[in-house]
mmCIF file of C-alpha atoms in Angstrom:
data_model
loop_
_atom_site.group_PDB
_atom_site.id
_atom_site.type_symbol
_atom_site.label_atom_id
_atom_site.label_comp_id
_atom_site.label_asym_id
_atom_site.label_seq_id
_atom_site.Cartn_x
_atom_site.Cartn_y
_atom_site.Cartn_z
ATOM 1 C CA ARG A 1 -2.701 15.833 -4.880
ATOM 2 C CA ASP A 2 -1.573 17.619 -8.161
ATOM 3 C CA ALA A 3 2.069 17.930 -6.550
ATOM 4 C CA ILE A 4 2.126 14.150 -5.778
ATOM 5 C CA ALA A 5 0.823 13.433 -9.263
ATOM 6 C CA TRP A 6 3.660 15.578 -10.677
ATOM 7 C CA SER A 7 6.206 13.781 -8.809
ATOM 8 C CA TYR A 8 4.790 10.413 -9.680
ATOM 9 C CA ASP A 9 4.679 11.202 -13.428
ATOM 10 C CA LEU A 10 8.422 12.050 -13.276
ATOM 11 C CA LEU A 11 9.310 8.520 -12.051
ATOM 12 C CA PRO A 12 10.439 5.820 -14.524
ATOM 13 C CA PRO A 13 8.015 3.042 -15.198
ATOM 14 C CA ASN A 14 9.567 0.564 -12.654
ATOM 15 C CA ASP A 15 9.566 3.086 -9.759
ATOM 16 C CA GLN A 16 5.816 4.000 -10.684
ATOM 17 C CA ALA A 17 4.997 0.465 -10.411
ATOM 18 C CA LEU A 18 6.885 -0.043 -7.186
ATOM 19 C CA PHE A 19 5.164 3.091 -5.668
ATOM 20 C CA ARG A 20 1.756 1.706 -6.677
ATOM 21 C CA MET A 21 2.447 -1.706 -5.034
ATOM 22 C CA LEU A 22 3.835 -0.298 -1.866
ATOM 23 C CA SER A 23 0.712 1.862 -1.245
ATOM 24 C CA VAL A 24 -1.077 -1.447 -0.203
ATOM 25 C CA PHE A 25 0.858 -1.462 3.151
ATOM 26 C CA VAL A 26 -0.705 0.197 6.288
ATOM 27 C CA GLY A 27 1.595 1.532 8.811
ATOM 28 C CA GLY A 28 4.855 0.806 7.030
ATOM 29 C CA PHE A 29 6.808 -2.167 5.759
ATOM 30 C CA ASP A 30 10.234 -3.667 5.780
ATOM 31 C CA LEU A 31 12.502 -4.892 2.969
ATOM 32 C CA GLU A 32 11.188 -8.602 3.321
ATOM 33 C CA THR A 33 7.617 -7.700 3.071
ATOM 34 C CA ALA A 34 8.200 -5.217 0.335
ATOM 35 C CA GLU A 35 9.955 -7.973 -1.907
ATOM 36 C CA ALA A 36 7.302 -10.439 -0.983
ATOM 37 C CA VAL A 37 4.458 -8.239 -2.379
ATOM 38 C CA ALA A 38 6.133 -6.058 -4.985
ATOM 39 C CA GLY A 39 9.010 -8.453 -5.988
ATOM 40 C CA GLN A 40 6.692 -10.737 -7.779
ATOM 41 C CA GLU A 41 6.602 -8.104 -10.652
ATOM 42 C CA LYS A 42 10.308 -8.514 -11.393
ATOM 43 C CA ILE A 43 10.817 -5.043 -9.938
ATOM 44 C CA VAL A 44 14.295 -4.494 -8.260
ATOM 45 C CA VAL A 45 12.810 -3.609 -4.863
ATOM 46 C CA LEU A 46 15.878 -2.395 -3.090
ATOM 47 C CA ASP A 47 16.918 -0.017 -5.668
ATOM 48 C CA GLY A 48 13.433 1.111 -6.161
ATOM 49 C CA ILE A 49 12.911 1.883 -2.525
ATOM 50 C CA ALA A 50 16.327 3.976 -2.536
ATOM 51 C CA SER A 51 14.952 5.941 -5.630
ATOM 52 C CA LEU A 52 11.651 6.703 -3.928
ATOM 53 C CA ILE A 53 13.439 7.868 -0.745
ATOM 54 C CA ASP A 54 15.518 10.263 -2.799
ATOM 55 C CA LYS A 55 12.394 11.712 -4.411
ATOM 56 C CA ASN A 56 10.700 12.116 -0.866
ATOM 57 C CA LEU A 57 8.008 9.546 -1.838
ATOM 58 C CA LEU A 58 8.976 7.174 0.987
ATOM 59 C CA ARG A 59 10.342 7.884 4.415
ATOM 60 C CA PRO A 60 12.996 5.596 6.084
ATOM 61 C CA GLU A 61 12.341 4.607 9.685
ATOM 62 C CA LYS A 62 13.780 2.445 12.445
ATOM 63 C CA GLY A 63 11.650 -0.592 12.733
ATOM 64 C CA PHE A 64 11.510 -3.569 15.282
ATOM 65 C CA GLY A 65 14.995 -4.520 16.532
ATOM 66 C CA GLY A 66 16.624 -1.481 14.751
ATOM 67 C CA GLU A 67 15.908 -2.924 11.370
ATOM 68 C CA PRO A 68 15.289 -0.603 8.416
ATOM 69 C CA ARG A 69 11.584 0.212 7.787
ATOM 70 C CA TYR A 70 9.798 2.461 5.454
ATOM 71 C CA SER A 71 6.509 4.410 5.284
ATOM 72 C CA MET A 72 4.556 6.407 2.928
ATOM 73 C CA LEU A 73 2.634 9.615 3.973
ATOM 74 C CA GLU A 74 -1.092 8.919 3.995
ATOM 75 C CA THR A 75 -1.863 11.454 1.292
ATOM 76 C CA MET A 76 0.703 9.720 -0.952
ATOM 77 C CA ARG A 77 -0.580 6.347 -0.084
ATOM 78 C CA GLU A 78 -4.088 7.300 -1.006
ATOM 79 C CA PHE A 79 -2.882 8.445 -4.388
ATOM 80 C CA GLY A 80 -0.876 5.223 -4.815
ATOM 81 C CA LEU A 81 -4.121 3.206 -4.155
ATOM 82 C CA GLU A 82 -5.929 5.226 -6.686
ATOM 83 C CA GLN A 83 -3.185 4.491 -9.390
ATOM 84 C CA LEU A 84 -3.095 0.854 -8.204
ATOM 85 C CA ALA A 85 -6.891 0.572 -8.995
ATOM 86 C CA ALA A 86 -6.481 2.551 -12.176
ATOM 87 C CA HIS A 87 -3.915 0.104 -13.456
ATOM 88 C CA GLY A 88 -6.079 -3.050 -12.543
ATOM 89 C CA GLU A 89 -3.403 -4.102 -9.974
ATOM 90 C CA GLU A 90 -5.351 -3.682 -6.669
ATOM 91 C CA CYS A 91 -6.708 -7.269 -6.379
ATOM 92 C CA GLN A 92 -3.285 -8.737 -7.099
ATOM 93 C CA ALA A 93 -1.458 -6.397 -4.626
ATOM 94 C CA ARG A 94 -3.873 -6.963 -1.783
ATOM 95 C CA GLN A 95 -3.999 -10.763 -2.481
ATOM 96 C CA ALA A 96 -0.115 -10.800 -2.205
ATOM 97 C CA HIS A 97 -0.153 -8.603 0.862
ATOM 98 C CA ALA A 98 -2.737 -10.692 2.608
ATOM 99 C CA THR A 99 -0.947 -14.043 1.736
ATOM 100 C CA TYR A 100 2.362 -12.782 3.030
ATOM 101 C CA PHE A 101 0.915 -11.766 6.403
ATOM 102 C CA LEU A 102 -1.015 -14.861 6.781
ATOM 103 C CA ALA A 103 2.266 -16.820 6.313
ATOM 104 C CA LEU A 104 4.087 -14.435 8.784
ATOM 105 C CA ALA A 105 1.343 -14.983 11.480
ATOM 106 C CA GLU A 106 1.580 -18.660 10.955
ATOM 107 C CA ARG A 107 5.341 -18.762 11.224
ATOM 108 C CA ALA A 108 4.919 -16.901 14.514
ATOM 109 C CA ALA A 109 2.489 -19.443 15.955
ATOM 110 C CA ALA A 110 4.264 -22.458 14.785
ATOM 111 C CA TYR A 111 6.036 -24.792 16.948
ATOM 112 C CA GLY A 112 5.359 -22.940 20.061
ATOM 113 C CA GLU A 113 7.797 -20.222 18.972
ATOM 114 C CA MET A 114 5.688 -17.522 20.542
ATOM 115 C CA GLN A 115 5.612 -19.485 23.903
ATOM 116 C CA PHE A 116 9.282 -20.109 24.343
ATOM 117 C CA SER A 117 12.697 -18.936 23.349
ATOM 118 C CA ARG A 118 11.588 -16.342 20.668
ATOM 119 C CA SER A 119 8.317 -15.249 22.077
ATOM 120 C CA ARG A 120 9.708 -11.554 22.676
ATOM 121 C CA TYR A 121 10.769 -11.432 19.105
ATOM 122 C CA TRP A 122 7.541 -12.585 17.615
ATOM 123 C CA ILE A 123 5.456 -10.307 19.763
ATOM 124 C CA GLY A 124 7.428 -7.324 18.620
ATOM 125 C CA ARG A 125 7.559 -8.616 15.031
ATOM 126 C CA LEU A 126 3.731 -8.781 14.896
ATOM 127 C CA THR A 127 3.114 -5.650 16.977
ATOM 128 C CA VAL A 128 4.910 -3.425 14.591
ATOM 129 C CA ASP A 129 2.765 -4.799 11.707
ATOM 130 C CA GLN A 130 -0.658 -4.873 13.429
ATOM 131 C CA ALA A 131 -2.159 -2.404 10.959
ATOM 132 C CA ASN A 132 -1.034 -4.720 8.147
ATOM 133 C CA LEU A 133 -2.393 -7.838 9.817
ATOM 134 C CA ARG A 134 -5.644 -6.159 10.399
ATOM 135 C CA ASN A 135 -5.752 -5.008 6.709
ATOM 136 C CA ALA A 136 -5.126 -8.754 5.697
ATOM 137 C CA LEU A 137 -8.012 -9.854 7.874
ATOM 138 C CA ALA A 138 -10.285 -7.357 6.196
ATOM 139 C CA TYR A 139 -9.146 -8.470 2.747
ATOM 140 C CA PHE A 140 -10.082 -12.189 3.531
ATOM 141 C CA ALA A 141 -13.431 -11.026 4.980
ATOM 142 C CA ASP A 142 -14.168 -8.691 1.901
ATOM 143 C CA THR A 143 -13.226 -11.153 -0.769
ATOM 144 C CA GLY A 144 -14.996 -14.193 0.687
ATOM 145 C CA GLU A 145 -11.966 -16.175 1.805
ATOM 146 C CA PRO A 146 -13.325 -17.492 5.146
ATOM 147 C CA ILE A 147 -10.884 -20.328 5.496
ATOM 148 C CA ALA A 148 -7.901 -18.010 5.050
ATOM 149 C CA GLU A 149 -9.446 -15.631 7.584
ATOM 150 C CA LEU A 150 -10.035 -18.504 10.090
ATOM 151 C CA ARG A 151 -6.319 -19.480 9.648
ATOM 152 C CA LEU A 152 -5.222 -16.065 10.361
ATOM 153 C CA VAL A 153 -7.331 -15.519 13.607
ATOM 154 C CA ALA A 154 -5.992 -18.904 14.864
ATOM 155 C CA ALA A 155 -2.449 -17.940 14.169
ATOM 156 C CA LEU A 156 -3.023 -14.407 15.870
ATOM 157 C CA ALA A 157 -4.966 -15.708 19.004
ATOM 158 C CA LEU A 158 -2.066 -16.276 21.152
ATOM 159 C CA PHE A 159 -0.604 -12.808 20.160
ATOM 160 C CA TRP A 160 -3.794 -11.041 21.230
ATOM 161 C CA PHE A 161 -3.760 -12.998 24.347
ATOM 162 C CA GLN A 162 -0.234 -12.124 25.172
ATOM 163 C CA ASN A 163 -0.427 -8.355 24.288
ATOM 164 C CA GLY A 164 -3.732 -7.984 26.058
ATOM 165 C CA SER A 165 -5.839 -7.232 22.911
ATOM 166 C CA ILE A 166 -8.632 -9.471 24.389
ATOM 167 C CA ARG A 167 -11.668 -7.556 22.894
ATOM 168 C CA GLU A 168 -10.193 -7.326 19.521
ATOM 169 C CA GLY A 169 -9.412 -10.917 19.635
ATOM 170 C CA ILE A 170 -12.930 -12.002 20.716
ATOM 171 C CA ASP A 171 -14.531 -9.752 18.016
ATOM 172 C CA ARG A 172 -12.265 -10.811 15.189
ATOM 173 C CA ILE A 173 -12.498 -14.589 15.898
ATOM 174 C CA GLU A 174 -16.295 -14.495 16.372
ATOM 175 C CA GLY A 175 -16.625 -12.748 13.011
ATOM 176 C CA ALA A 176 -14.276 -15.103 11.138
ATOM 177 C CA LEU A 177 -16.249 -18.155 12.830
ATOM 178 C CA ALA A 178 -19.519 -16.630 11.599
ATOM 179 C CA ARG A 179 -18.081 -16.432 7.966
ATOM 180 C CA ALA A 180 -16.583 -19.896 7.940
ATOM 181 C CA ALA A 181 -19.601 -21.802 9.330
ATOM 182 C CA SER A 182 -18.664 -24.814 7.324
ATOM 183 C CA GLY A 183 -14.934 -24.630 7.663
ATOM 184 C CA PRO A 184 -12.753 -27.622 8.542
ATOM 185 C CA ALA A 185 -13.635 -29.159 11.862
ATOM 186 C CA GLY A 186 -10.167 -29.397 13.240
ATOM 187 C CA LEU A 187 -9.458 -25.669 12.427
ATOM 188 C CA ARG A 188 -12.843 -24.506 13.910
ATOM 189 C CA ALA A 189 -12.134 -26.648 17.007
ATOM 190 C CA GLN A 190 -8.633 -24.840 17.464
ATOM 191 C CA VAL A 191 -10.244 -21.368 16.823
ATOM 192 C CA LEU A 192 -13.010 -22.133 19.492
ATOM 193 C CA ALA A 193 -10.486 -23.180 22.007
ATOM 194 C CA TRP A 194 -8.625 -19.770 21.555
ATOM 195 C CA LEU A 195 -11.925 -17.980 21.852
ATOM 196 C CA ALA A 196 -12.595 -19.817 25.073
ATOM 197 C CA LEU A 197 -9.338 -18.743 26.421
ATOM 198 C CA LEU A 198 -10.037 -15.051 25.547
ATOM 199 C CA TYR A 199 -13.512 -15.223 27.148
ATOM 200 C CA TRP A 200 -11.922 -16.783 30.323
ATOM 201 C CA VAL A 201 -9.383 -13.797 30.486
ATOM 202 C CA ALA A 202 -12.281 -11.478 29.952
ATOM 203 C CA GLY A 203 -13.985 -12.890 33.032
ATOM 204 C CA GLU A 204 -16.677 -14.870 31.221
ATOM 205 C CA SER A 205 -15.958 -18.297 32.571
ATOM 206 C CA ALA A 206 -19.344 -19.834 31.721
ATOM 207 C CA ARG A 207 -19.016 -18.850 28.108
ATOM 208 C CA ALA A 208 -15.473 -20.099 28.038
ATOM 209 C CA ILE A 209 -16.497 -23.501 29.399
ATOM 210 C CA ALA A 210 -19.271 -23.784 26.683
ATOM 211 C CA LEU A 211 -16.767 -22.978 23.994
ATOM 212 C CA CYS A 212 -14.306 -25.572 25.355
ATOM 213 C CA ILE A 213 -17.051 -28.246 25.138
ATOM 214 C CA ALA A 214 -17.755 -27.266 21.498
ATOM 215 C CA SER A 215 -14.032 -27.391 20.752
ATOM 216 C CA GLU A 216 -13.642 -30.645 22.334
ATOM 217 C CA GLY A 217 -16.450 -32.139 20.438
ATOM 218 C CA LEU A 218 -15.216 -31.079 17.062
ATOM 219 C CA ALA A 219 -11.537 -32.116 17.822
ATOM 220 C CA THR A 220 -12.973 -35.514 18.963
ATOM 221 C CA GLU A 221 -14.899 -35.776 15.654
ATOM 222 C CA VAL A 222 -11.838 -35.450 13.564
ATOM 223 C CA GLU A 223 -9.792 -37.672 15.874
ATOM 224 C CA ASP A 224 -7.280 -34.971 17.024
ATOM 225 C CA PRO A 225 -6.085 -35.820 20.519
ATOM 226 C CA VAL A 226 -3.913 -32.629 20.734
ATOM 227 C CA GLY A 227 -6.838 -30.478 19.977
ATOM 228 C CA VAL A 228 -9.014 -32.251 22.454
ATOM 229 C CA ALA A 229 -6.125 -31.880 25.068
ATOM 230 C CA LEU A 230 -5.948 -28.100 24.292
ATOM 231 C CA ALA A 231 -9.740 -27.745 24.895
ATOM 232 C CA LEU A 232 -9.455 -29.678 28.215
ATOM 233 C CA TYR A 233 -6.637 -27.534 29.383
ATOM 234 C CA TYR A 234 -8.593 -24.279 28.688
ATOM 235 C CA ARG A 235 -11.562 -25.710 30.286
ATOM 236 C CA SER A 236 -9.226 -26.588 33.353
ATOM 237 C CA LEU A 237 -8.470 -22.791 33.642
ATOM 238 C CA ALA A 238 -12.019 -21.651 33.387
ATOM 239 C CA VAL A 239 -12.988 -24.103 36.063
ATOM 240 C CA GLY A 240 -9.997 -24.405 38.328
ATOM 241 C CA TRP A 241 -9.103 -20.668 38.904
ATOM 242 C CA ASN A 242 -12.085 -20.533 40.999
ATOM 243 C CA ALA A 243 -11.552 -20.811 44.808
ATOM 244 C CA ASP A 244 -14.452 -23.133 45.156
ATOM 245 C CA ALA A 245 -13.291 -25.587 42.391
ATOM 246 C CA PRO A 246 -9.607 -25.874 42.024
ATOM 247 C CA LEU A 247 -9.743 -29.751 42.206
ATOM 248 C CA GLU A 248 -12.273 -29.820 39.433
ATOM 249 C CA GLY A 249 -9.746 -27.889 37.350
ATOM 250 C CA VAL A 250 -7.110 -30.438 38.146
ATOM 251 C CA ARG A 251 -9.270 -33.228 36.851
ATOM 252 C CA TYR A 252 -9.595 -31.547 33.429
ATOM 253 C CA ALA A 253 -5.776 -30.768 33.302
ATOM 254 C CA GLN A 254 -5.091 -34.368 34.170
ATOM 255 C CA ARG A 255 -7.259 -35.583 31.284
ATOM 256 C CA SER A 256 -5.546 -33.170 29.027
ATOM 257 C CA LEU A 257 -2.001 -34.390 30.069
ATOM 258 C CA ALA A 258 -2.977 -37.842 29.683
ATOM 259 C CA LEU A 259 -3.855 -37.300 25.982
ATOM 260 C CA THR A 260 -0.431 -35.705 25.362
ATOM 261 C CA LYS A 261 1.698 -38.049 27.531
ATOM 262 C CA ASP A 262 3.279 -40.028 24.591
ATOM 263 C CA TYR A 263 2.733 -37.410 21.874
ATOM 264 C CA LYS A 264 5.935 -36.159 20.009
ATOM 265 C CA PRO A 265 6.850 -33.458 19.792
ATOM 266 C CA THR A 266 5.494 -32.395 23.176
ATOM 267 C CA PRO A 267 2.559 -29.910 22.634
ATOM 268 C CA TRP A 268 3.591 -26.318 23.634
ATOM 269 C CA PHE A 269 0.773 -26.059 26.216
ATOM 270 C CA VAL A 270 1.972 -29.166 28.301
ATOM 271 C CA PRO A 271 4.272 -27.235 30.610
ATOM 272 C CA PHE A 272 1.580 -24.494 31.148
ATOM 273 C CA ALA A 273 -0.935 -27.316 32.027
ATOM 274 C CA LEU A 274 1.427 -28.870 34.503
ATOM 275 C CA GLY A 275 2.232 -25.432 36.043
ATOM 276 C CA ASP A 276 -1.480 -24.545 36.377
ATOM 277 C CA MET A 277 -2.367 -27.914 37.748
ATOM 278 C CA GLY A 278 0.353 -27.629 40.383
ATOM 279 C CA GLN A 279 -0.909 -24.178 41.357
ATOM 280 C CA MET A 280 -4.597 -25.473 41.495
ATOM 281 C CA LEU A 281 -3.376 -28.280 43.797
ATOM 282 C CA THR A 282 -1.590 -25.783 46.054
ATOM 283 C CA LEU A 283 -4.598 -23.538 46.128
ATOM 284 C CA ALA A 284 -6.607 -26.584 47.273
ATOM 285 C CA GLY A 285 -4.291 -27.032 50.054
ATOM 286 C CA GLN A 286 -2.078 -29.830 48.568
ATOM 287 C CA PRO A 287 1.242 -28.182 48.187
ATOM 288 C CA GLU A 288 3.060 -31.509 48.505
ATOM 289 C CA ARG A 289 1.432 -32.671 45.150
ATOM 290 C CA GLY A 290 1.439 -29.227 43.511
ATOM 291 C CA ILE A 291 5.190 -28.135 43.980
ATOM 292 C CA PRO A 292 6.548 -31.179 42.125
ATOM 293 C CA LEU A 293 4.389 -30.470 39.069
ATOM 294 C CA VAL A 294 5.463 -26.772 39.019
ATOM 295 C CA GLU A 295 9.134 -27.961 39.136
ATOM 296 C CA GLU A 296 8.377 -30.363 36.248
ATOM 297 C CA ALA A 297 6.836 -27.471 34.334
ATOM 298 C CA LEU A 298 9.763 -25.284 34.883
ATOM 299 C CA ALA A 299 12.129 -28.017 33.619
ATOM 300 C CA LEU A 300 10.134 -28.330 30.552
#
C-alpha cells in the first residue's frame, strides 16, 4: 500500500484525480466509459490514461471486438477508492458510473437491437461489462433509486435470457420489484413480463403464467397495447410449449398479434410470436397452418 501511495503522490493533480475516478470501474473500462465518468471533471482522459499506463498504474488490454480496454490491479483500485472517499468524490463518481451503464443497457435494449442485426454486438458489449453493470445495480439499490434500478433490470432482462443467466436475472428482477413497489405501472408491467419469461425458461410455467396475468393487468391499466401483447406472447409460451396444450398457446399468441397488427413500428417480438405460433400449430398436427406462419416470421 505504501508503494502505491508513493507512486500516487508523485502524480500531477490531474492524473491523481483521474486515477481516483477510474477506480470506480470494476473489471476494466474503455475510453468511452472513462470519458463519460471522469471527463465531467474537465480532465483530459486520453492523455491521463497514457500517463497512468506509463507509470504502471493502469494496464492496457484488448477489449470486445479488439477495442482498447484498460484495467487496474485490485490493490490499486482499493487504494483509489480510499482516495475517492477521502476527497469527497465517491458519491459523484458512483452516480456518474451507474448513470452511464443504465444508458448503455437501455441503448442495447432499444428498438429491438439485441434481437436483430446487432444482437451479437450488444451481447458481447454487455458481457465484457457485466461487473460494471452489477455494480450499477448495487449502487441504485444501495442509494434508494428503485426506479433507476427497475429501468436497468428491464434493459438487461433480454441479455440475461440470451446469455443463459436465468437465475441471476430472476434474483435481480425480484429484488428490484420489491424495492420499487410503487413504481410506474407500465414499467412494472414490462419487468413482470420479463420475469415471467425467465421463470418459464427455468421450468416454472405456473409461476410464469401468474406473472403474465399480473403484467397484462398493469399494462391494461395504463392503456399500453404493446405491453399487453408482450404479456400475452410470453403466456402463450408458458402454456403452448406443452404437448397437451399447444392450441391454447396459439390462442394467446393470436390475441397478442391482433393487438400489434396495425402498430408502427412493428414490435420486436412479433416475428417470434408468429414463429412460435407456427411451431405450436405444427406440434398440434396442423402443419398446413403452421408452416406459412413460420415463413412469415422468417421474412420479418
